[in-house]
Short mmCIF file of C-alpha atoms in Angstrom, two decimals:
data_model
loop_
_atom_site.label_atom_id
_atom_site.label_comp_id
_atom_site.label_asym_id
_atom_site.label_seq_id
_atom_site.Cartn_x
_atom_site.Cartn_y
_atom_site.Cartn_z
CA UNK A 1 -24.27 11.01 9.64
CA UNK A 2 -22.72 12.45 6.69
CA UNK A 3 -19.70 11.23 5.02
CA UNK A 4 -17.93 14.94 5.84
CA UNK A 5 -18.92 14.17 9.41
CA UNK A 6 -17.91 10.71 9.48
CA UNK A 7 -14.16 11.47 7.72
CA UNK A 8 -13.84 13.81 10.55
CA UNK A 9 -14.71 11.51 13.14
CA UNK A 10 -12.37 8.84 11.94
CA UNK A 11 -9.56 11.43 11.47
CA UNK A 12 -9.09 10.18 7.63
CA UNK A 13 -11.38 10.19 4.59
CA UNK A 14 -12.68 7.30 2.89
CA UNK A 15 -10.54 5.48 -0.02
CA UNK A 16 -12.02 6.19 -3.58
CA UNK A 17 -14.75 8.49 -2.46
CA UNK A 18 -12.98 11.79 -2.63
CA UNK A 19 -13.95 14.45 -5.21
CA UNK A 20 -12.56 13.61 -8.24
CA UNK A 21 -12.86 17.02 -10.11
CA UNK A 22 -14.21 14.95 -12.83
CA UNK A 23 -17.30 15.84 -14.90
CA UNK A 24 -18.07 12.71 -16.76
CA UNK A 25 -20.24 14.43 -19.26
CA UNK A 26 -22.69 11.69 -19.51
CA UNK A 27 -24.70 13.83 -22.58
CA UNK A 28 -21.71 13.76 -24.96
CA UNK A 29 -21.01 9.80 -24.79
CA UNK A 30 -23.61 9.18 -27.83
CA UNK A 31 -22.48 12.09 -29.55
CA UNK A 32 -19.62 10.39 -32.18
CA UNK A 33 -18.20 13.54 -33.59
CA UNK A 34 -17.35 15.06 -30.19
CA UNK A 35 -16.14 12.35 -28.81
CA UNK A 36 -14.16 12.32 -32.07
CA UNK A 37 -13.30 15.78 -31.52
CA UNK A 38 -12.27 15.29 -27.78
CA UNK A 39 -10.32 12.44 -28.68
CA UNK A 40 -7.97 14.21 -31.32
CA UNK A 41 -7.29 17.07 -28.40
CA UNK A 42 -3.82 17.94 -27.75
CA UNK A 43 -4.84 18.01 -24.25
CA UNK A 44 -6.36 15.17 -23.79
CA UNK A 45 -4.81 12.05 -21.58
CA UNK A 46 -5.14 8.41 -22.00
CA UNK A 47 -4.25 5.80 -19.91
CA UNK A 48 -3.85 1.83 -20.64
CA UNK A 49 -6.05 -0.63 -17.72
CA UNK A 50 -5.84 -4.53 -18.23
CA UNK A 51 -6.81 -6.80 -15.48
CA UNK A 52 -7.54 -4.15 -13.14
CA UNK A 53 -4.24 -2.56 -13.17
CA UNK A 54 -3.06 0.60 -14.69
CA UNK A 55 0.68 1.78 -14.93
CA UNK A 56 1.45 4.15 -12.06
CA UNK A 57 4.54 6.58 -11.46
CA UNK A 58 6.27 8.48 -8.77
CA UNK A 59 7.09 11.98 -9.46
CA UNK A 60 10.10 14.04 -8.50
CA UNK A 61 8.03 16.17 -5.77
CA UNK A 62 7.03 12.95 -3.99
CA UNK A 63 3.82 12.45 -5.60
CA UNK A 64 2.42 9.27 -7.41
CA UNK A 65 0.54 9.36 -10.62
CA UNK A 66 -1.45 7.57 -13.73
CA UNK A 67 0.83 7.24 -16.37
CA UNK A 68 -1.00 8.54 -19.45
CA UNK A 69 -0.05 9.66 -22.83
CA UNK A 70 -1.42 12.11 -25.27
CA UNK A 71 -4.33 10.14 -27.77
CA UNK A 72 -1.84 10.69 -30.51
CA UNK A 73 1.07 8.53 -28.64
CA UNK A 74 -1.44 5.84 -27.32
CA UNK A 75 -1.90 2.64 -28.05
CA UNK A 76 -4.20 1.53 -31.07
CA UNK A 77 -7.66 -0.16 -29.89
CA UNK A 78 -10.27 -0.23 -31.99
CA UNK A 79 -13.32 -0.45 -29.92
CA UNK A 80 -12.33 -0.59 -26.09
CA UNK A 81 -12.09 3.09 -25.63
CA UNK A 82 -13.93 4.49 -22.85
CA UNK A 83 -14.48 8.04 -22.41
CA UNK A 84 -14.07 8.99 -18.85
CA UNK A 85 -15.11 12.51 -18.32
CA UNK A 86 -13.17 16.06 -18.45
CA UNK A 87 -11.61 18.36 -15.59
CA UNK A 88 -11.86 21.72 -14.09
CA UNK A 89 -9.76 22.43 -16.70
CA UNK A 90 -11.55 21.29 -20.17
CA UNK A 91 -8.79 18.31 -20.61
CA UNK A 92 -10.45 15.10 -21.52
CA UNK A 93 -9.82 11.96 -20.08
CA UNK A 94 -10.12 8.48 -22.09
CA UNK A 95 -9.05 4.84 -20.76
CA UNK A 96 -7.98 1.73 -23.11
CA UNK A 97 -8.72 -1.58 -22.26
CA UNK A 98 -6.05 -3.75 -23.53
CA UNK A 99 -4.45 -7.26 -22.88
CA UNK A 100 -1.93 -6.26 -21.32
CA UNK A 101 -0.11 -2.95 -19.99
CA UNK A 102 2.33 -0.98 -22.19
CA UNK A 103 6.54 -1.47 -21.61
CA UNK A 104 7.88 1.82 -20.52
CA UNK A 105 11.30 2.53 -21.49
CA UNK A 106 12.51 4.32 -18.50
CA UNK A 107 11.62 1.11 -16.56
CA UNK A 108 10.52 3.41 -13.31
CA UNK A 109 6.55 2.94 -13.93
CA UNK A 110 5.37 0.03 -11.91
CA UNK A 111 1.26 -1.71 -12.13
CA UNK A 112 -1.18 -1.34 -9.80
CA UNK A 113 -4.57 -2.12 -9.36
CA UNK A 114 -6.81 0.11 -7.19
CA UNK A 115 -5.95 -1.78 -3.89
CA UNK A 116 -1.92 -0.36 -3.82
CA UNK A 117 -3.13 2.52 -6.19
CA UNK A 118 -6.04 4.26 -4.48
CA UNK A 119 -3.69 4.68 -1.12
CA UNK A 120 -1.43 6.75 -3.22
CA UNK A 121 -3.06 8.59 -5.95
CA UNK A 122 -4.71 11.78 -5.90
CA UNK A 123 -8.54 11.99 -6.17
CA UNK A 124 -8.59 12.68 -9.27
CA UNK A 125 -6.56 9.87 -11.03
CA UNK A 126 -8.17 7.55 -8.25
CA UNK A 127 -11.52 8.78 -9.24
CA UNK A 128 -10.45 7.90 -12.96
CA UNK A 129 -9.13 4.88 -12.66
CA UNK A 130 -12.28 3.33 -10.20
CA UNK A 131 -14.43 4.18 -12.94
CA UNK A 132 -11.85 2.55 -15.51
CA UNK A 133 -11.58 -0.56 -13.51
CA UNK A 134 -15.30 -1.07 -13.18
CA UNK A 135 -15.95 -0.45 -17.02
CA UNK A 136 -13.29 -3.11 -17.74
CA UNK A 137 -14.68 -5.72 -15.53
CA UNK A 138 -18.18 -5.19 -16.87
CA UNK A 139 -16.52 -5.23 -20.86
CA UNK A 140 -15.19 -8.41 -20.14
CA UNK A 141 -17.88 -10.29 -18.14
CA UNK A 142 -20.75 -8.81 -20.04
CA UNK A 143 -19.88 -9.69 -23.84
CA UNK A 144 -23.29 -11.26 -24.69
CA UNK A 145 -26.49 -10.48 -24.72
CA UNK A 146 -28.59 -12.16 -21.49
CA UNK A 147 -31.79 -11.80 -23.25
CA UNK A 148 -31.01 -13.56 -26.00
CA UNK A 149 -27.55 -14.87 -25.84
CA UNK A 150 -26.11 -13.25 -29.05
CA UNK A 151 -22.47 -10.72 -28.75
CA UNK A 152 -22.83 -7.38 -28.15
CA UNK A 153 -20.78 -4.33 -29.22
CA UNK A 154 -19.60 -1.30 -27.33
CA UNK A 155 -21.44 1.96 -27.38
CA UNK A 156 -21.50 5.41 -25.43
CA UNK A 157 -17.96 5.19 -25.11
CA UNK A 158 -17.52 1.96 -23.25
CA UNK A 159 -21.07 2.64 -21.25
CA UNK A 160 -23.22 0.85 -23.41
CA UNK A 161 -23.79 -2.51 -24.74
CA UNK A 162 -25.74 -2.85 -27.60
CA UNK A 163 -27.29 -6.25 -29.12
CA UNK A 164 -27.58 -6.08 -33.09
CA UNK A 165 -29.83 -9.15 -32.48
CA UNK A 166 -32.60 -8.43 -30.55
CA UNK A 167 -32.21 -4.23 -29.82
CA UNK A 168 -31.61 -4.61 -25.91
CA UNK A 169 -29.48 -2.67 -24.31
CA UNK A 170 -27.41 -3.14 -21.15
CA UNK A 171 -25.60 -0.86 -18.82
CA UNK A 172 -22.67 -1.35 -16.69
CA UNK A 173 -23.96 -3.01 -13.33
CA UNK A 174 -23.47 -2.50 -9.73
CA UNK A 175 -24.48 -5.16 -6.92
CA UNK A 176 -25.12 -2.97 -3.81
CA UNK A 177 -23.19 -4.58 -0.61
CA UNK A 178 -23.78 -4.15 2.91
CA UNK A 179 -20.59 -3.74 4.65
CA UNK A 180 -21.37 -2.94 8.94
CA UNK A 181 -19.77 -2.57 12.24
CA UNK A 182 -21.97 -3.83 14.73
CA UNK A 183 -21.64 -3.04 18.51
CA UNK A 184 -23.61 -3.89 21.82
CA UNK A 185 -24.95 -3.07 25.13
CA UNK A 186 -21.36 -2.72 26.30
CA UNK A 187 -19.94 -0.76 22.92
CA UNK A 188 -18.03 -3.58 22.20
CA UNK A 189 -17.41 -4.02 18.49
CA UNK A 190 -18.01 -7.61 16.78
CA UNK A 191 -15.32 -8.82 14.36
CA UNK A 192 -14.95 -11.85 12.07
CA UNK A 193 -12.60 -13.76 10.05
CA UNK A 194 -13.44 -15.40 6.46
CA UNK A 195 -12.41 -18.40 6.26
CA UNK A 196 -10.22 -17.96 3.40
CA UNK A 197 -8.75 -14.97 5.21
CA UNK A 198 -5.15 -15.80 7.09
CA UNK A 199 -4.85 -16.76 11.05
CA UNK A 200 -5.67 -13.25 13.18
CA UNK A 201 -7.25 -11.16 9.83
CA UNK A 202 -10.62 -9.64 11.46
CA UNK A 203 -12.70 -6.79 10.07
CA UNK A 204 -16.60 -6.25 9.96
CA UNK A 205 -19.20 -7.92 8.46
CA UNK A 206 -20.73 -7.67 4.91
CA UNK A 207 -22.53 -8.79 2.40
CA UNK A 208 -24.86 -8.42 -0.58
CA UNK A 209 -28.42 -7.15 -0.81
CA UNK A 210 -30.85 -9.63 -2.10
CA UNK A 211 -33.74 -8.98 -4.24
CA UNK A 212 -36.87 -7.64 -2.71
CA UNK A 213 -35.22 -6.53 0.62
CA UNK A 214 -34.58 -2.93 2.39
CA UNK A 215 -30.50 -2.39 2.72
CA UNK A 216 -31.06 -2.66 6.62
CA UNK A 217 -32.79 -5.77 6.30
CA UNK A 218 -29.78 -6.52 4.51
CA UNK A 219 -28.22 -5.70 7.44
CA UNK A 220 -29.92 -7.62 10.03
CA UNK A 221 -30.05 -10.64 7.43
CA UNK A 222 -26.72 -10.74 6.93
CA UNK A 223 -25.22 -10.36 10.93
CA UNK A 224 -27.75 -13.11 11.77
CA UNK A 225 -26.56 -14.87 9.01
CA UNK A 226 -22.88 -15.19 9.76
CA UNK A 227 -22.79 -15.34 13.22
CA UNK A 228 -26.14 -15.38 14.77
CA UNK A 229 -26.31 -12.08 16.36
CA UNK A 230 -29.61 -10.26 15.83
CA UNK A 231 -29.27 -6.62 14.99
CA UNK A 232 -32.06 -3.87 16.21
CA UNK A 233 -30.78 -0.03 15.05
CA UNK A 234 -28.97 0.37 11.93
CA UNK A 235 -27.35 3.62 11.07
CA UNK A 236 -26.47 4.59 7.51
CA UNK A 237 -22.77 6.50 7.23
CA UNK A 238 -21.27 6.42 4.18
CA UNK A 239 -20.61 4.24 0.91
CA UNK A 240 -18.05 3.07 -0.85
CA UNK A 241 -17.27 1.85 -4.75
CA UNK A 242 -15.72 -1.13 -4.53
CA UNK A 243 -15.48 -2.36 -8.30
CA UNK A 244 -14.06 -5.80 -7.30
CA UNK A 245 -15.87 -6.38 -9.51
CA UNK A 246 -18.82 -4.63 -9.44
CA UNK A 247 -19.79 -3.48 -5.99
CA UNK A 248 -20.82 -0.55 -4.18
CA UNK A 249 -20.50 -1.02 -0.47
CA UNK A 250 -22.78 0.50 1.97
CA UNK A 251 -21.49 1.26 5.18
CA UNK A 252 -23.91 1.00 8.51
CA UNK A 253 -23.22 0.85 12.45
CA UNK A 254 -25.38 -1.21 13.68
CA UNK A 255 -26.51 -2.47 17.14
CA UNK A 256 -26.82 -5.67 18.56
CA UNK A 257 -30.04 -7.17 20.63
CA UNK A 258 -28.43 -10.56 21.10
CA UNK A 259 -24.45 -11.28 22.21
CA UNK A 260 -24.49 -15.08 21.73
CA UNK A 261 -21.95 -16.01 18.54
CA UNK A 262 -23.09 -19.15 16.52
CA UNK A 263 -20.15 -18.64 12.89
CA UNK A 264 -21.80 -20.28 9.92
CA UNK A 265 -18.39 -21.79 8.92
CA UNK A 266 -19.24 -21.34 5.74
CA UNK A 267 -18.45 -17.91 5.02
CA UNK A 268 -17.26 -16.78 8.58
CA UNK A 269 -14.57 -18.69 10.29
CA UNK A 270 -14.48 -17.24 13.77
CA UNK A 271 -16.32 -13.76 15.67
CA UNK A 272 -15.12 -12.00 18.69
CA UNK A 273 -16.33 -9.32 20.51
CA UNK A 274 -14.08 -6.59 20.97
CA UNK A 275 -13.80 -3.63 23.24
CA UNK A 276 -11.28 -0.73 22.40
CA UNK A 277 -8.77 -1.93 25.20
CA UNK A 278 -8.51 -6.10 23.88
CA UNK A 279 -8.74 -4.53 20.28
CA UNK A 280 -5.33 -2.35 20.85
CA UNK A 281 -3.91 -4.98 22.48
CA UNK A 282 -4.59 -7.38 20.00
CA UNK A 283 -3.12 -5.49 17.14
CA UNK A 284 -0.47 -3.83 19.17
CA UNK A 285 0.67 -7.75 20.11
CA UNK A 286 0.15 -8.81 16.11
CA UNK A 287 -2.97 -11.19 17.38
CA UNK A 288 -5.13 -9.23 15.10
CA UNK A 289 -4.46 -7.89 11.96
CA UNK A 290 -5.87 -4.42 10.42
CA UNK A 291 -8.56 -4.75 7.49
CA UNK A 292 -7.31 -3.55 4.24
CA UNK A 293 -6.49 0.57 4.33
CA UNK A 294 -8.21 0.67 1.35
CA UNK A 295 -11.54 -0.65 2.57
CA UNK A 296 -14.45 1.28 4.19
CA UNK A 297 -14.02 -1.61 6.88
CA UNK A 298 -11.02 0.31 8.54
CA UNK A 299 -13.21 3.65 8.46
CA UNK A 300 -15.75 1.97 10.10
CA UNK A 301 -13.53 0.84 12.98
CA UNK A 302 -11.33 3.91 13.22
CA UNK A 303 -15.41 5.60 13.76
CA UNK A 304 -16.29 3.38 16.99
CA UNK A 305 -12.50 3.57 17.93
CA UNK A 306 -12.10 7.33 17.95
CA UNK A 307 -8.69 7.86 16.08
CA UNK A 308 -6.84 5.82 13.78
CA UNK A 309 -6.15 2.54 14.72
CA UNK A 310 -3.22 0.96 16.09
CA UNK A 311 -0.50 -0.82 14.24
CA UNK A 312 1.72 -3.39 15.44
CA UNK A 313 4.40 -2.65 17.74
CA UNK A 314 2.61 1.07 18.48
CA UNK A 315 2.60 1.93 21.89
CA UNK A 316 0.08 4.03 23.16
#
């Protein structure tokens, strides 16, 4: 199924995965004079991300925003500076990685990271500041070289690291993740609870790929795993970054051959089967709570439940 198909079958799109408008130009990040060039733009915007957060704003019209600057007004960094790509309409986009986020002045900007923000922006400052986020958290947990353990310095703006030591070079990384809704014979849906998760949170199962494995014996690995359910069919519908820190999820239905729970307690806390009636019950009653908006998880459900799904208190 595609992921057009599959937004219109849950009634919303997926978080993060929108168009972004956003041509990141990969051919012009080793090129130093443009990137000079693009920088000194009067057009061109620039936004401040520390920690994962980025200053966000709500506009007159009703609308929320990335609070950027032109280059000229933003703040000094002398190496952090990661060119992010250019719009439909030539301006330039740049993020700074910095210790910590500007003050504004007018004291109405507000930080977010992309779990408030990417519910509220538009695609294309979402787009922007996913690919921000995930630069940052590879910058910061990357500063060394694995090969031979010396520091590395930043090239093709922010998408490089480069080790003056030994010549390697490493890109930013991203750990594929398995994230499914599995359902059986009777098209009931199976949920579970991490055990660091609070009383009555449920959403699907996931979990990371491991080397030398298919992502659908990923799947099957993974169910069987946490819960001892084996898996037959899996579907493929849509994926998701996730850059928390450095994931993309993969999102699957897949279908059950065995019904029989057994929770690893390590991971997952507690499984339940669901069907559509106990699951609107549930959260209508506040016995369940919703996964995260922002996560594919909800899209997953919203596909087997056929519309969006309930909230607390809703009455249907």
């Amino acid at each position: 199924m595609s992921t057009n198909s599959y937004a219109d079958a849950a009634g919303r799109p997926i978080s993060l995965t929108a168009p972004s408008g956003i041509d990141r130009e990969a051919h012009n990040r080793l090129d130093e004079a443009w990137l000079a060039a693009a920088w000194s733009h009067p057009t061109t915007r620039v936004f401040v991300v520390s920690g994962g957060q980025a200053l966000i704003d709500d506009t007159p019209d009703g609308r929320t925003e990335l609070v950027m600057t032109p280059a000229f007004e933003a703040p000094v960094t002398e190496t952090h500076r990661y060119f992010l790509g250019t719009d439909e309409d030539g301006v330039r986009y740049f993020a700074l990685q910095k210790d910590a986020l500007p003050g504004r002045m007018d004291q109405s900007a507000r930080p977010a990271g992309l779990r408030e923000a990417g519910l509220l922006l538009s695609p294309r400052d979402a787009g922007l500041l996913v690919h921000a986020v995930a630069l940052e958290n590879w910058q910061r947990l990357h500063r060394f070289c694995s090969r031979c353990g010396e520091r590395t310095v930043i090239a093709a703006a922010g998408h490089i690291r480069r080790c003056q030591a030994c010549g390697a070079e490493h890109y930013p990384r991203t750990d594929p993740a398995v994230i499914m809704l599995v359902t059986d014979d009777e098209d009931r849906a199976l949920l579970g609870r991490q055990v660091h998760w609070p009383e009555g949170r449920f959403s699907t199962l996931a979990g990371f790929v491991e080397p030398g494995e298919s992502i659908e014996q990923s799947v099957r690995r993974e169910v069987r795993e946490e819960v001892g359910v084996d898996v037959g069919d899996v579907e493929y519908v849509a994926s998701q970054p996730w850059p928390f820190p450095s994931s993309l999820m993969l999102g699957f239905m897949a279908r059950a051959t065995s019904s029989q729970i057994d929770v690893d307690g390590e991971e997952i806390h507690e499984a339940r089967w669901f069907s559509r009636e106990e699951l609107r019950a549930a959260f209508e009653s506040g016995e369940v709570l919703p996964p995260f908006g922002i996560s594919i998880a909800a899209r997953l459900m919203e596909l087997w439940y056929g519309k969006p799904l309930p909230k607390p208190g809703d009455v249907v």
